[in-house]
Short mmCIF file of N, CA, C and O in Angstrom, two decimals:
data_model
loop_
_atom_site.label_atom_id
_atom_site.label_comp_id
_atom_site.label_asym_id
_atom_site.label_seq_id
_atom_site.Cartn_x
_atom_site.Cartn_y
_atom_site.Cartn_z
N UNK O 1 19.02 27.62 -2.46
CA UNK O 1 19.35 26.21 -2.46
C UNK O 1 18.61 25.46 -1.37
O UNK O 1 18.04 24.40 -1.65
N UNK O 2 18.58 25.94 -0.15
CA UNK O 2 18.02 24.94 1.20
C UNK O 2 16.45 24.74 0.65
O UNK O 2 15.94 23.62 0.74
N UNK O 3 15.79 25.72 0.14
CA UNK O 3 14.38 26.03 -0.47
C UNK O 3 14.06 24.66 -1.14
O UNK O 3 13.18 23.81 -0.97
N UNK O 4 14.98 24.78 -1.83
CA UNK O 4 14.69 23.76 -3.10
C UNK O 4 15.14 22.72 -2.39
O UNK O 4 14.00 22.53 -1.95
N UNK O 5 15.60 22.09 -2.00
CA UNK O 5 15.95 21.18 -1.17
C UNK O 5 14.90 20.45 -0.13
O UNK O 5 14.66 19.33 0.32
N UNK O 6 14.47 21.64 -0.06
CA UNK O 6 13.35 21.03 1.29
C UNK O 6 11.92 20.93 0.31
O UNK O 6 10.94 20.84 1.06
N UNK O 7 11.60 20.94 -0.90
CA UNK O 7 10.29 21.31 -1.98
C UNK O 7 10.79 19.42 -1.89
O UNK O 7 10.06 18.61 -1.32
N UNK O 8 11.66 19.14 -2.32
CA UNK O 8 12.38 18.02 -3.29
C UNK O 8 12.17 17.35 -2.04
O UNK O 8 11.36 16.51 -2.43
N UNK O 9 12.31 17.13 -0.80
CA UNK O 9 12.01 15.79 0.26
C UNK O 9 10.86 16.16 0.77
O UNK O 9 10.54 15.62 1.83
N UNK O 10 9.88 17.24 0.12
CA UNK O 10 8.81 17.24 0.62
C UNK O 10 7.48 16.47 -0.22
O UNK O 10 6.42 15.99 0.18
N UNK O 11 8.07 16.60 -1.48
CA UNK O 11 7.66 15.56 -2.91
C UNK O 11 7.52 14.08 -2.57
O UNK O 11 6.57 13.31 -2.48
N UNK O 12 8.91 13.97 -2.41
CA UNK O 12 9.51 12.24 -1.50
C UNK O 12 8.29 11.86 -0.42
O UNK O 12 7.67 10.80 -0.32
N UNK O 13 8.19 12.98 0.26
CA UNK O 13 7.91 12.32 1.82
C UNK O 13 5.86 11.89 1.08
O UNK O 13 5.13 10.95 1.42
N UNK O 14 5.68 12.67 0.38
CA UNK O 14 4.55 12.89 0.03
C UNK O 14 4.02 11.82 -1.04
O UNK O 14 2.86 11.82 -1.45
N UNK O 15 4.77 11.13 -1.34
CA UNK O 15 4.74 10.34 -2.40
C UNK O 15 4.47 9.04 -2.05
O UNK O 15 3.62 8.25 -2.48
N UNK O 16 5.73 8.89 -0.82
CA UNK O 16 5.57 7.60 -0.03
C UNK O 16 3.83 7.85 0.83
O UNK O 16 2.99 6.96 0.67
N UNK O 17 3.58 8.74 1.43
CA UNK O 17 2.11 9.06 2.07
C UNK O 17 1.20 8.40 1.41
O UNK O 17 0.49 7.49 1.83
N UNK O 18 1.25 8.96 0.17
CA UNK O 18 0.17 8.16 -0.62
C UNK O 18 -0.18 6.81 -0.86
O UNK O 18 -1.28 6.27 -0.93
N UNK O 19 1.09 6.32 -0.97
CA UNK O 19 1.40 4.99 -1.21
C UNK O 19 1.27 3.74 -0.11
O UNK O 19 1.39 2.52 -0.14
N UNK O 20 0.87 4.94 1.08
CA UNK O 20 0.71 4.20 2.58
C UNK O 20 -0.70 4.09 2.58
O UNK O 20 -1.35 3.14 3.01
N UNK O 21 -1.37 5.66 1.83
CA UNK O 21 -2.73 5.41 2.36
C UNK O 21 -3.58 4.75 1.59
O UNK O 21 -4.73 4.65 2.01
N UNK O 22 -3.15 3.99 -0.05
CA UNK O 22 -3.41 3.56 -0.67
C UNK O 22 -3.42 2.22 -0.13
O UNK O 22 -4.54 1.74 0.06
N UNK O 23 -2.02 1.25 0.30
CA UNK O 23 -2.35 0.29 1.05
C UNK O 23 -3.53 0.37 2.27
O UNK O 23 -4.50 -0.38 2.22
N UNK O 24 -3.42 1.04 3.04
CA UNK O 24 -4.56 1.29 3.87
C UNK O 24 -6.22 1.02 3.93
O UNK O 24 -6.98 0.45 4.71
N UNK O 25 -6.34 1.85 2.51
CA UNK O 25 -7.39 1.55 2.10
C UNK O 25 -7.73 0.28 1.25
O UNK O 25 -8.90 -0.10 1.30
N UNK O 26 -7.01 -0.29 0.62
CA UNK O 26 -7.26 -1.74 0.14
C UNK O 26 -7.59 -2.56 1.33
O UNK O 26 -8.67 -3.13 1.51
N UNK O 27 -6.35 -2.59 2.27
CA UNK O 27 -6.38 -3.17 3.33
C UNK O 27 -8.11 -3.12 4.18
O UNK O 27 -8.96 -3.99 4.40
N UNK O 28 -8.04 -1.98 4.40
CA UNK O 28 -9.53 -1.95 4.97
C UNK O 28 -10.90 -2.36 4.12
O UNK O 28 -12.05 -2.69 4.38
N UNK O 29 -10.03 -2.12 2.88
CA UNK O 29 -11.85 -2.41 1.89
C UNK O 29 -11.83 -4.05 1.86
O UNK O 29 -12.92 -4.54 2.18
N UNK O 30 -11.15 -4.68 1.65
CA UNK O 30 -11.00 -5.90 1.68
C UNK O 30 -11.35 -6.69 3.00
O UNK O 30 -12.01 -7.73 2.88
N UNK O 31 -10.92 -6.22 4.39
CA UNK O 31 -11.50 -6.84 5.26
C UNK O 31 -13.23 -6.67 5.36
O UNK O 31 -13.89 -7.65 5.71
N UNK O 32 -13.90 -5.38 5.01
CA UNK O 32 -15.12 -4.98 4.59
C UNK O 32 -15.77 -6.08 3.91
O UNK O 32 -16.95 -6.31 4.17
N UNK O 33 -15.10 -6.84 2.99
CA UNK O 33 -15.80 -7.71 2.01
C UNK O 33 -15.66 -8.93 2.33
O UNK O 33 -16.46 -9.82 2.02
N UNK O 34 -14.38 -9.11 3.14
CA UNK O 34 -14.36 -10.70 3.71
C UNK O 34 -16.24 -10.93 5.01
O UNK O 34 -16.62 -11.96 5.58
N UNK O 35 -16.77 -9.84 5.01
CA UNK O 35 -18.19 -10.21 5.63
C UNK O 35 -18.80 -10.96 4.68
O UNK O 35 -19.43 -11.99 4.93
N UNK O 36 -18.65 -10.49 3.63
CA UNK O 36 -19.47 -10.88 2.43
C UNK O 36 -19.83 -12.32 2.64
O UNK O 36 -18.79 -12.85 3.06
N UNK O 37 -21.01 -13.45 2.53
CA UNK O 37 -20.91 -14.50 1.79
C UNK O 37 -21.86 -14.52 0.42
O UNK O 37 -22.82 -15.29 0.32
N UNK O 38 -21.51 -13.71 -0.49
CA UNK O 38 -22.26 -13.85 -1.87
C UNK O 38 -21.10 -13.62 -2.55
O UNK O 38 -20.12 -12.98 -2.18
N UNK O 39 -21.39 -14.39 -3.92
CA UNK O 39 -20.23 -14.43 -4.72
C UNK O 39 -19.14 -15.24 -5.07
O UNK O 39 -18.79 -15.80 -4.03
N UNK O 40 -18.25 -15.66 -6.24
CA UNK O 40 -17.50 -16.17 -6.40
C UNK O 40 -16.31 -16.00 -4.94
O UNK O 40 -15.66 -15.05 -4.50
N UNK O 41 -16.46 -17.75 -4.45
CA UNK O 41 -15.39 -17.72 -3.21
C UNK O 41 -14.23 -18.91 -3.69
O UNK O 41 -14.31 -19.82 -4.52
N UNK O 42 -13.24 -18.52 -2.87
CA UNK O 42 -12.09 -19.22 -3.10
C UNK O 42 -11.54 -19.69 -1.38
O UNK O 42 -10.99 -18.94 -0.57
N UNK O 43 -11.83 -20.86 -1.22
CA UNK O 43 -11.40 -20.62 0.47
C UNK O 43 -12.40 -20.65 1.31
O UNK O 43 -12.27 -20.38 2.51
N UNK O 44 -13.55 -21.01 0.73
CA UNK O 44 -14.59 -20.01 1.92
C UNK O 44 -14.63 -18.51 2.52
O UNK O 44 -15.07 -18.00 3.56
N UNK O 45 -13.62 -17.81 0.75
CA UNK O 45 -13.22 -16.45 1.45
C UNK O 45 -13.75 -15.84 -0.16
O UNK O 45 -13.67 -16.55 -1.17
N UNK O 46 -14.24 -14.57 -0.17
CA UNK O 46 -15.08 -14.02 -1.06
C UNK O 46 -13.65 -13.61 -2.20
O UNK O 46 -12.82 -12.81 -1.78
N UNK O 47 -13.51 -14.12 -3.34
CA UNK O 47 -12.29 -14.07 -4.05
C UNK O 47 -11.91 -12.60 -4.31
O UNK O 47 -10.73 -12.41 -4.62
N UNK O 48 -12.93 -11.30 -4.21
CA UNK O 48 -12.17 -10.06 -4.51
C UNK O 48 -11.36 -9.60 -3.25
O UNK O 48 -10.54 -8.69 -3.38
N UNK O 49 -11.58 -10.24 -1.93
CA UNK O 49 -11.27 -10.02 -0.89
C UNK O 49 -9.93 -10.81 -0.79
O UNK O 49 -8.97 -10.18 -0.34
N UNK O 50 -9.78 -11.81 -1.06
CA UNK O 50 -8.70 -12.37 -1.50
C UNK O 50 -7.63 -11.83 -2.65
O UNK O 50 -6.48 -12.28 -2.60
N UNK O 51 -7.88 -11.16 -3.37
CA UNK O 51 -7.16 -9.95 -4.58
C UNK O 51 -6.84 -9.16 -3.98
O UNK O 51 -5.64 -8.89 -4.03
N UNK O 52 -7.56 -8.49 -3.23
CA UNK O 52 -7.25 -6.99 -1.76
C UNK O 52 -6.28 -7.30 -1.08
O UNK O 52 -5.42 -6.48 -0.77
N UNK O 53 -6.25 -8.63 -0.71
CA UNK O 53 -5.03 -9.31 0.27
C UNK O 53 -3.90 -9.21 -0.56
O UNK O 53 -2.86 -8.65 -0.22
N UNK O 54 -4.10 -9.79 -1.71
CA UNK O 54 -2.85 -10.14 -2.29
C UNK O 54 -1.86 -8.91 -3.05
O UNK O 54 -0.63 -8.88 -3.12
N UNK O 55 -2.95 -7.85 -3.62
CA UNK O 55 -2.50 -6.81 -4.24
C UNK O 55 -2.19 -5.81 -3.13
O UNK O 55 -1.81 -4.69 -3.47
N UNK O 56 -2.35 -6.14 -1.69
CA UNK O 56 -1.96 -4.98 -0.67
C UNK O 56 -0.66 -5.37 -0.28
O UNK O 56 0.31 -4.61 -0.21
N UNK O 57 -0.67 -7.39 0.15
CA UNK O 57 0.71 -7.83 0.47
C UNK O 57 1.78 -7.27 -0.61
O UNK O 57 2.83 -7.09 0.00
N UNK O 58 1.95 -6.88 -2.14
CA UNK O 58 2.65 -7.07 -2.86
C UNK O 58 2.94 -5.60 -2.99
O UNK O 58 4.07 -5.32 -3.38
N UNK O 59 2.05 -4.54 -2.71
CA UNK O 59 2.73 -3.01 -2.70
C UNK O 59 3.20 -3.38 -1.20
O UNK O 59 4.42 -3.26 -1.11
N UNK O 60 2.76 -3.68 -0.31
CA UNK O 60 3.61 -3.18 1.42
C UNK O 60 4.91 -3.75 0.84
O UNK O 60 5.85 -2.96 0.77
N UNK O 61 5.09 -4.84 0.45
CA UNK O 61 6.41 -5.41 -0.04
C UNK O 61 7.46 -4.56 -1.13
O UNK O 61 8.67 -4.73 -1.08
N UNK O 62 6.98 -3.84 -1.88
CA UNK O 62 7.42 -2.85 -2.65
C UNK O 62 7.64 -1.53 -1.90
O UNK O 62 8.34 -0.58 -2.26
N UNK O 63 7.03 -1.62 -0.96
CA UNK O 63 7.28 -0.49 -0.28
C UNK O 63 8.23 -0.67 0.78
O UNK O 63 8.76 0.31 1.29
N UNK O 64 8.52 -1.89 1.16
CA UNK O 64 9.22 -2.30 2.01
C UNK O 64 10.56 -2.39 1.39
O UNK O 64 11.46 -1.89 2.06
N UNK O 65 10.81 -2.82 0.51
CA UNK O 65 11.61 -3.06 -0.16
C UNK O 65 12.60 -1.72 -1.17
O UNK O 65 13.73 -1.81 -1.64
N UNK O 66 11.91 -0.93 -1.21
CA UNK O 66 11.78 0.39 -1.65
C UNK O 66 12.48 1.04 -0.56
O UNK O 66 13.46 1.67 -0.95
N UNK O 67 12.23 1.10 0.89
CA UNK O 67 12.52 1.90 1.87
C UNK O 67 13.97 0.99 2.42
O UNK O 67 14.72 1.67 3.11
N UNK O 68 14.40 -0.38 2.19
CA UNK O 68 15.69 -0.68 2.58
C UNK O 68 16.47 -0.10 1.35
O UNK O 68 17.37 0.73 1.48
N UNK O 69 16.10 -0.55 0.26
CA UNK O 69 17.28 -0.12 -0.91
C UNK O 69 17.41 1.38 -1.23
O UNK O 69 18.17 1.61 -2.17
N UNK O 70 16.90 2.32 -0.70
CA UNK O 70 16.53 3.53 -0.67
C UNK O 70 17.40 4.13 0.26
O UNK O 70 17.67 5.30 0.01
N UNK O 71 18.00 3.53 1.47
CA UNK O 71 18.94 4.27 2.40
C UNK O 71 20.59 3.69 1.96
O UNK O 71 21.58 4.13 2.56
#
């Protein structure tokens, strides 16, 4: 039983990991591209770099949100 127990929050813990380093990396590829000035801009800000922002704010928020309703 403890075996299986500890497989099962090791799944969990591993799941959320990913989901951190996935933001991470948007996060970083996106500041990468805000150098950019070629390309469709929105802002004076390169618009896929602006998508990076927005699709990273909206998982940290899911993840945030995920980790209060979760305890």
């Amino acid at each position: 039983m403890k075996l299986r127990f500890e497989i099962d929050r090791i799944d969990h813990i591993v799941s959320k990991f990913s989901l951190v380093v996935i933001i991470a990396a948007l996060l970083m590829s996106s500041s990468i591209v805000m150098t950019i000035n070629r390309g469709p801009m929105l802002f004076d800000m390169p618009l896929i770099a602006v998508l990076g922002y927005i699709i990273t704010f909206i998982l940290g928020l899911i993840a945030v949100l995920n980790y209060i309703y979760s305890r």
